[in-house]
Coordinates of C-alpha atoms and ligand atoms in Angstrom, one line a residue:
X1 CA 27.4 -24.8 6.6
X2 CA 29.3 -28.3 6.6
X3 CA 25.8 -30.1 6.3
X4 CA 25.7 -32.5 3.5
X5 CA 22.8 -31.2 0.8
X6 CA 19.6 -33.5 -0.6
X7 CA 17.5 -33.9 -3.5
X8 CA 16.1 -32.1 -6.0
X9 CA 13.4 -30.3 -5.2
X10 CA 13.2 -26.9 -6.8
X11 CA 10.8 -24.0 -4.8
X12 CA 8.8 -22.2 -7.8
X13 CA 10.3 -19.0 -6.4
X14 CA 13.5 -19.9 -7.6
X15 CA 12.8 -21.6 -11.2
X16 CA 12.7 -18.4 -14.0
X17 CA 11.2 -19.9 -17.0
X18 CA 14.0 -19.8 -19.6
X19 CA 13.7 -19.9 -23.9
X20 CA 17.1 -21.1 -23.7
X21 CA 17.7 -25.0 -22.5
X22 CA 21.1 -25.4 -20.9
X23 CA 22.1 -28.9 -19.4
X24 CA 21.1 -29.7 -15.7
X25 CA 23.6 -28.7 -13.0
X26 CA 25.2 -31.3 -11.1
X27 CA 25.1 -31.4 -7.6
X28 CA 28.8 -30.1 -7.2
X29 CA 30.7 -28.7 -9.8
X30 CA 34.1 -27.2 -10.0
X31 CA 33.7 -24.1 -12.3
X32 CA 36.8 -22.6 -11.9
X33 CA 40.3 -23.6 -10.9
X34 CA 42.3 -20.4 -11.4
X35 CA 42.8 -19.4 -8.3
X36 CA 45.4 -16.8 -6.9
X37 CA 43.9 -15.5 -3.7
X38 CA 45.6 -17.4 -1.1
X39 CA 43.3 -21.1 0.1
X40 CA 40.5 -19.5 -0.2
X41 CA 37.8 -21.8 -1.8
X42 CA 33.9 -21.3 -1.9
X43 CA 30.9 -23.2 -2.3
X44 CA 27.4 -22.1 -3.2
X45 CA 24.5 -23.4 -1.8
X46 CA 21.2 -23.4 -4.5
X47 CA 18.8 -24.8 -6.0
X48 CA 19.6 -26.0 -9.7
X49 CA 19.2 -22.8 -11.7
X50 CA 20.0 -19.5 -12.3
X51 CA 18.1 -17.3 -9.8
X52 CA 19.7 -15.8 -6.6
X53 CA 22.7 -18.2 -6.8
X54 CA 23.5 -16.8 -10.2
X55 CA 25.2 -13.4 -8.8
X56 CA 27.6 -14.9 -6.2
X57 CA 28.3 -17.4 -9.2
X58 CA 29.4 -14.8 -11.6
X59 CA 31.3 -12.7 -9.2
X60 CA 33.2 -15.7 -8.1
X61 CA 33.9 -16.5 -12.1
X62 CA 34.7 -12.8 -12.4
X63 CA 36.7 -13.2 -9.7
X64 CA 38.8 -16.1 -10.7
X65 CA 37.8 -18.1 -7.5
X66 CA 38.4 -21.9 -6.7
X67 CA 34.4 -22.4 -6.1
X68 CA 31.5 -24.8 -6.5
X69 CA 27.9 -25.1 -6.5
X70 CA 26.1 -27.3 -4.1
X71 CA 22.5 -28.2 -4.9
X72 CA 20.7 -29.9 -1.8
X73 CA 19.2 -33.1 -2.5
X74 CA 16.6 -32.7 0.0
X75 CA 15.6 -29.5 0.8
X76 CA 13.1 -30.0 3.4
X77 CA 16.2 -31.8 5.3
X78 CA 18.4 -29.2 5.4
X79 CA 16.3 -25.9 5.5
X80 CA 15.9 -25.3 9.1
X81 CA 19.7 -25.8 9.3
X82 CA 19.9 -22.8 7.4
X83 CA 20.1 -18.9 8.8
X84 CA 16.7 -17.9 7.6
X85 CA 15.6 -21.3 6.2
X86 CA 16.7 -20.0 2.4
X87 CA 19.1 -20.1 -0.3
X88 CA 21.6 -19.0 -1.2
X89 CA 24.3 -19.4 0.8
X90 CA 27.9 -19.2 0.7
X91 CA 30.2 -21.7 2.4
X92 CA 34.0 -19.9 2.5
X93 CA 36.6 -22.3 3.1
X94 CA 40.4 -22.0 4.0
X95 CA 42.5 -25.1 3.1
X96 CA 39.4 -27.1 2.7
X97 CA 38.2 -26.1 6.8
X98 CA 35.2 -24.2 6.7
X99 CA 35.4 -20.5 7.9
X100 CA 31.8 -18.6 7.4
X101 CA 28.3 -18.9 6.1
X102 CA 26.4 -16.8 4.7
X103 CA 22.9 -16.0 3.6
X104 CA 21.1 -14.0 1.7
X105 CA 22.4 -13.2 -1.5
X106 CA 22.8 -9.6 -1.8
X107 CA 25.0 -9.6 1.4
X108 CA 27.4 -12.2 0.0
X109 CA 27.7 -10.2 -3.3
X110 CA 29.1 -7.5 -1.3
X111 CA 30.7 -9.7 0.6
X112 CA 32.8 -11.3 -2.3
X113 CA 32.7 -7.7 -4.0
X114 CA 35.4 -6.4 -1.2
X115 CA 36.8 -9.5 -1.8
X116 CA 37.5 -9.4 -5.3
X117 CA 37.8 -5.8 -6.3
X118 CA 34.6 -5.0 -7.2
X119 CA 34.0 -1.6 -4.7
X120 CA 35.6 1.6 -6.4
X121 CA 38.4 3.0 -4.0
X122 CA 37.5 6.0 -4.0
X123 CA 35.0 6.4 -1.1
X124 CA 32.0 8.3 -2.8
X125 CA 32.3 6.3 -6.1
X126 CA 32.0 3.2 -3.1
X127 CA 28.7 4.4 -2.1
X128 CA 27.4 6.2 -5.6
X129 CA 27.8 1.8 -6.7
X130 CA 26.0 1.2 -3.7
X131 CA 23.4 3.2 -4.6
X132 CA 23.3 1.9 -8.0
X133 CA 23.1 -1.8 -7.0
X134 CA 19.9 -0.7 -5.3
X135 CA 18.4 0.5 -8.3
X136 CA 19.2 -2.5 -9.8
X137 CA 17.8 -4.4 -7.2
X138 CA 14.5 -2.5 -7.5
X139 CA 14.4 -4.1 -11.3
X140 CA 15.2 -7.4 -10.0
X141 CA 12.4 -7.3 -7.4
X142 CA 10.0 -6.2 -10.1
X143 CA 11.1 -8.9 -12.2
X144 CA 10.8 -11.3 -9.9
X145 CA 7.3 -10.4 -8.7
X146 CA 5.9 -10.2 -12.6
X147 CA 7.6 -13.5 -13.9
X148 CA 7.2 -15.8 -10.5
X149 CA 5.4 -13.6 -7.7
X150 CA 1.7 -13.7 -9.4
X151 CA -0.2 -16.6 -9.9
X152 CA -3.5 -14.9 -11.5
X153 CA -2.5 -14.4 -15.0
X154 CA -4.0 -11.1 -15.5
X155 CA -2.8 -9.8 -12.1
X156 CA 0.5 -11.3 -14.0
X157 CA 0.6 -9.6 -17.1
X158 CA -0.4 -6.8 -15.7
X159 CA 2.4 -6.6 -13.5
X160 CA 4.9 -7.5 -16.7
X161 CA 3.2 -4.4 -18.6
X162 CA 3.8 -2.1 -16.2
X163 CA 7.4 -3.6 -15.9
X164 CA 8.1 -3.2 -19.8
X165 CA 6.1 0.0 -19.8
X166 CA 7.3 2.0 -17.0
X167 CA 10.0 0.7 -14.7
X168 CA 12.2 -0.8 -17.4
X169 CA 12.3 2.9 -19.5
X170 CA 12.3 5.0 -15.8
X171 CA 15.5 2.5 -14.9
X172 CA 17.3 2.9 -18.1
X173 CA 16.6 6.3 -18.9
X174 CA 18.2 7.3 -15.7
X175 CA 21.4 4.3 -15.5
X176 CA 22.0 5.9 -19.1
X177 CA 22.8 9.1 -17.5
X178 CA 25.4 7.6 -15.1
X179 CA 26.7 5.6 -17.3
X180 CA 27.2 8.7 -20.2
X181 CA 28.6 11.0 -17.0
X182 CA 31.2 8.5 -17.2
X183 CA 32.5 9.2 -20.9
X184 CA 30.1 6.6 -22.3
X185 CA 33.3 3.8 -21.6
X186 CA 29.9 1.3 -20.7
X187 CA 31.5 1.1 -17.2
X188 CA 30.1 3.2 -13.9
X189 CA 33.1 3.8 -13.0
X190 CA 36.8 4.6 -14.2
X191 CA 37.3 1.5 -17.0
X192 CA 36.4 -0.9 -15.0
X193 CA 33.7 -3.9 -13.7
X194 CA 32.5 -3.0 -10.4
X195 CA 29.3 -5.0 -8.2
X196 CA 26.5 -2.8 -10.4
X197 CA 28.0 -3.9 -13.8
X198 CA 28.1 -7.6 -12.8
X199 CA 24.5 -7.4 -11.1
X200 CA 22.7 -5.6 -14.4
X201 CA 24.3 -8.0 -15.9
X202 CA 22.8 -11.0 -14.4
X203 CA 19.4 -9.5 -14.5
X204 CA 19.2 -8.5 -17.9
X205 CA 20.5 -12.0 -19.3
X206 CA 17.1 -12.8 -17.8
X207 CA 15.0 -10.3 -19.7
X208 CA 17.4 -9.9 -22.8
X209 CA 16.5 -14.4 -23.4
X210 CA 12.9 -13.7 -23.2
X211 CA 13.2 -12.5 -26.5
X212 CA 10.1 -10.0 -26.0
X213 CA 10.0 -7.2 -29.0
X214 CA 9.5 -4.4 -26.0
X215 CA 13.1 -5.3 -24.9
X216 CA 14.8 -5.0 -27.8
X217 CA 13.2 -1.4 -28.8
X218 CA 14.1 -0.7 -25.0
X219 CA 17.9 -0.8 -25.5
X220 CA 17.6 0.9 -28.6
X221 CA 17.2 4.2 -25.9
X222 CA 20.0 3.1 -23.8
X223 CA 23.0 2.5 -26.2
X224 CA 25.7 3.0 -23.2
X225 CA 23.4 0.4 -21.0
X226 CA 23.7 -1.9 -23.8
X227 CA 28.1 -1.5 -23.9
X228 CA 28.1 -2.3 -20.5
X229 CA 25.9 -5.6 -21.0
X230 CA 28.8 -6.5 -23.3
X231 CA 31.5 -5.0 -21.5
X232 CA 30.6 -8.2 -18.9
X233 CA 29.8 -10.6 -21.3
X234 CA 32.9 -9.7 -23.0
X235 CA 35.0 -9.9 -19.9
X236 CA 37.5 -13.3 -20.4
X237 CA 36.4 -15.0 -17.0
X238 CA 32.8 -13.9 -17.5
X239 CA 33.2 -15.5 -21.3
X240 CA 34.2 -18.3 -20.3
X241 CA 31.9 -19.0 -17.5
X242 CA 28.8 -18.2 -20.4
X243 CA 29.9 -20.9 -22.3
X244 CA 30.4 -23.2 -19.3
X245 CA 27.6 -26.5 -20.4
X246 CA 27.1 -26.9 -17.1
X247 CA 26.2 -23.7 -16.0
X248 CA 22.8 -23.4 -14.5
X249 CA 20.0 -23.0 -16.2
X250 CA 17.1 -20.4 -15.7
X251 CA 14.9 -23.2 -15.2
X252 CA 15.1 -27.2 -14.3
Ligands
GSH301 N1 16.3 -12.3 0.3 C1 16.8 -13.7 0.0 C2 15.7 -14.4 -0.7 C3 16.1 -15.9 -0.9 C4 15.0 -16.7 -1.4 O1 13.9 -16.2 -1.7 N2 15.3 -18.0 -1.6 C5 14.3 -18.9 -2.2 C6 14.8 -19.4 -3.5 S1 14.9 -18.0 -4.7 C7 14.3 -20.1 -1.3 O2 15.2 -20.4 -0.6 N3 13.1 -20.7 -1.3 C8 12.9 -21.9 -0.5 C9 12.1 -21.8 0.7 O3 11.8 -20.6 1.1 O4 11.9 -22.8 1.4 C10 18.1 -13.6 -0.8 O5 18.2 -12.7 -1.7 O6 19.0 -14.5 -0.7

């Protein structure tokens, strides 16, 4: 997608309410010049904060990518220009010429994840992290739903109750015995990040800023979960991309 972005206008869908305050995002931002995989450069296409942008963003930082976010100034312009009239996308680029688009932002994260050696080799541990990002996914959905799918409020905290109370243990309780099957390093798989890691990650920023007292005694029961939140955090690209003041916020 070559088409130039506009304004500022942020769906509610998009806009996770965030206790944390981060400076806006401008509208095109190099995060990360460190580039050694050959002219490859990227853009992605979102709205101003976190949301479905933010796991192409941090696989790109993992990465060590030559990449940039792109927030349209006008949505309503460019939207039916788009594959299914959403965001994100991801604009790949060779020497500056534009090579593919794409939406939808759990196909570019395994997109850029056979890019950027984030898929085990082995063939089975390929498709057990498969499997895993889907359980992951499930969270996110649920997330989603509770914190910006609902507009009755009790139909809302109903739907966060259920998530604190019953998918959030059933999820750990059973990542935790992935994660101890593999010797408790706080990695799926051999020592190293792979797709999963990077997409708990993102998710559990989310719920670990809410600062809600259920979350914190819920990774007191997965202490391995917990290593791999800061096996990621701790990662030196990931670090540095954290820390980044212009890194999107959760919410404009
Ligand atoms: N399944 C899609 C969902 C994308 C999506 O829901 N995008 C929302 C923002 S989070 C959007 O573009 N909303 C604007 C609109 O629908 O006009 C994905 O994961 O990329």
């Amino acid at each position: 997608m070559g088409a130039k972005r506009h304004a500022e206008e942020v769906p509610a869908a998009a806009a996770p309410a965030s206790p944390k305050k981060h400076a806006p995002l401008p509208s095109s931002v190099k995060t990360s010049a460190d580039a050694k995989h050959d002219h490859s450069s990227y853009e992605v296409h979102y709205f101003g904060v976190r949301g479905k942008g933010e796991l192409p963003r941090i696989i790109l930082a993992y990465g060590g990518a030559t990449w940039k976010n792109e927030v349209p100034k006008s949505w309503a312009e460019v939207k039916d220009s788009t594959p299914f009239g959403q965001l994100p996308l991801l604009v790949e680029k060779n020497d500056g010429k534009e090579v593919f688009c794409l939406a939808q932002s759990r196909t570019i994260a395994r997109y850029l994840a056979s890019k950027f050696d984030l898929i085990p080799k082995d063939p089975t541990d390929a498709i057990l992290a498969d499997s895993i990002f889907e359980s992951i996914a499930e969270i996110d959905d649920a997330v989603s739903r509770a914190f910006y799918g609902i507009k009755d409020e009790e139909a809302k905290k109903t739907a966060i109750d259920v998530l604190f109370d019953e998918k959030l243990p059933s999820f750990l309780k059973f990542n935790e015995r992935f994660l101890v099957k593999n010797g408790k390093t706080g990695f799926y798989f051999s020592n190293k990040i792979s797709l999963p890691e990077l997409f708990a990650f993102v998710v559990f920023e989310f719920l670990e800023e809410l600062k809600d007292a259920r979350f914190e005694s819920l990774s007191k029961l997965a202490p391995t979960f917990k290593k791999l939140l800061n096996n990621v955090r701790e990662n030196t690209r990931i670090a540095k991309y954290l820390t980044e003041v212009d890194r999107a916020p959760f919410k404009n």
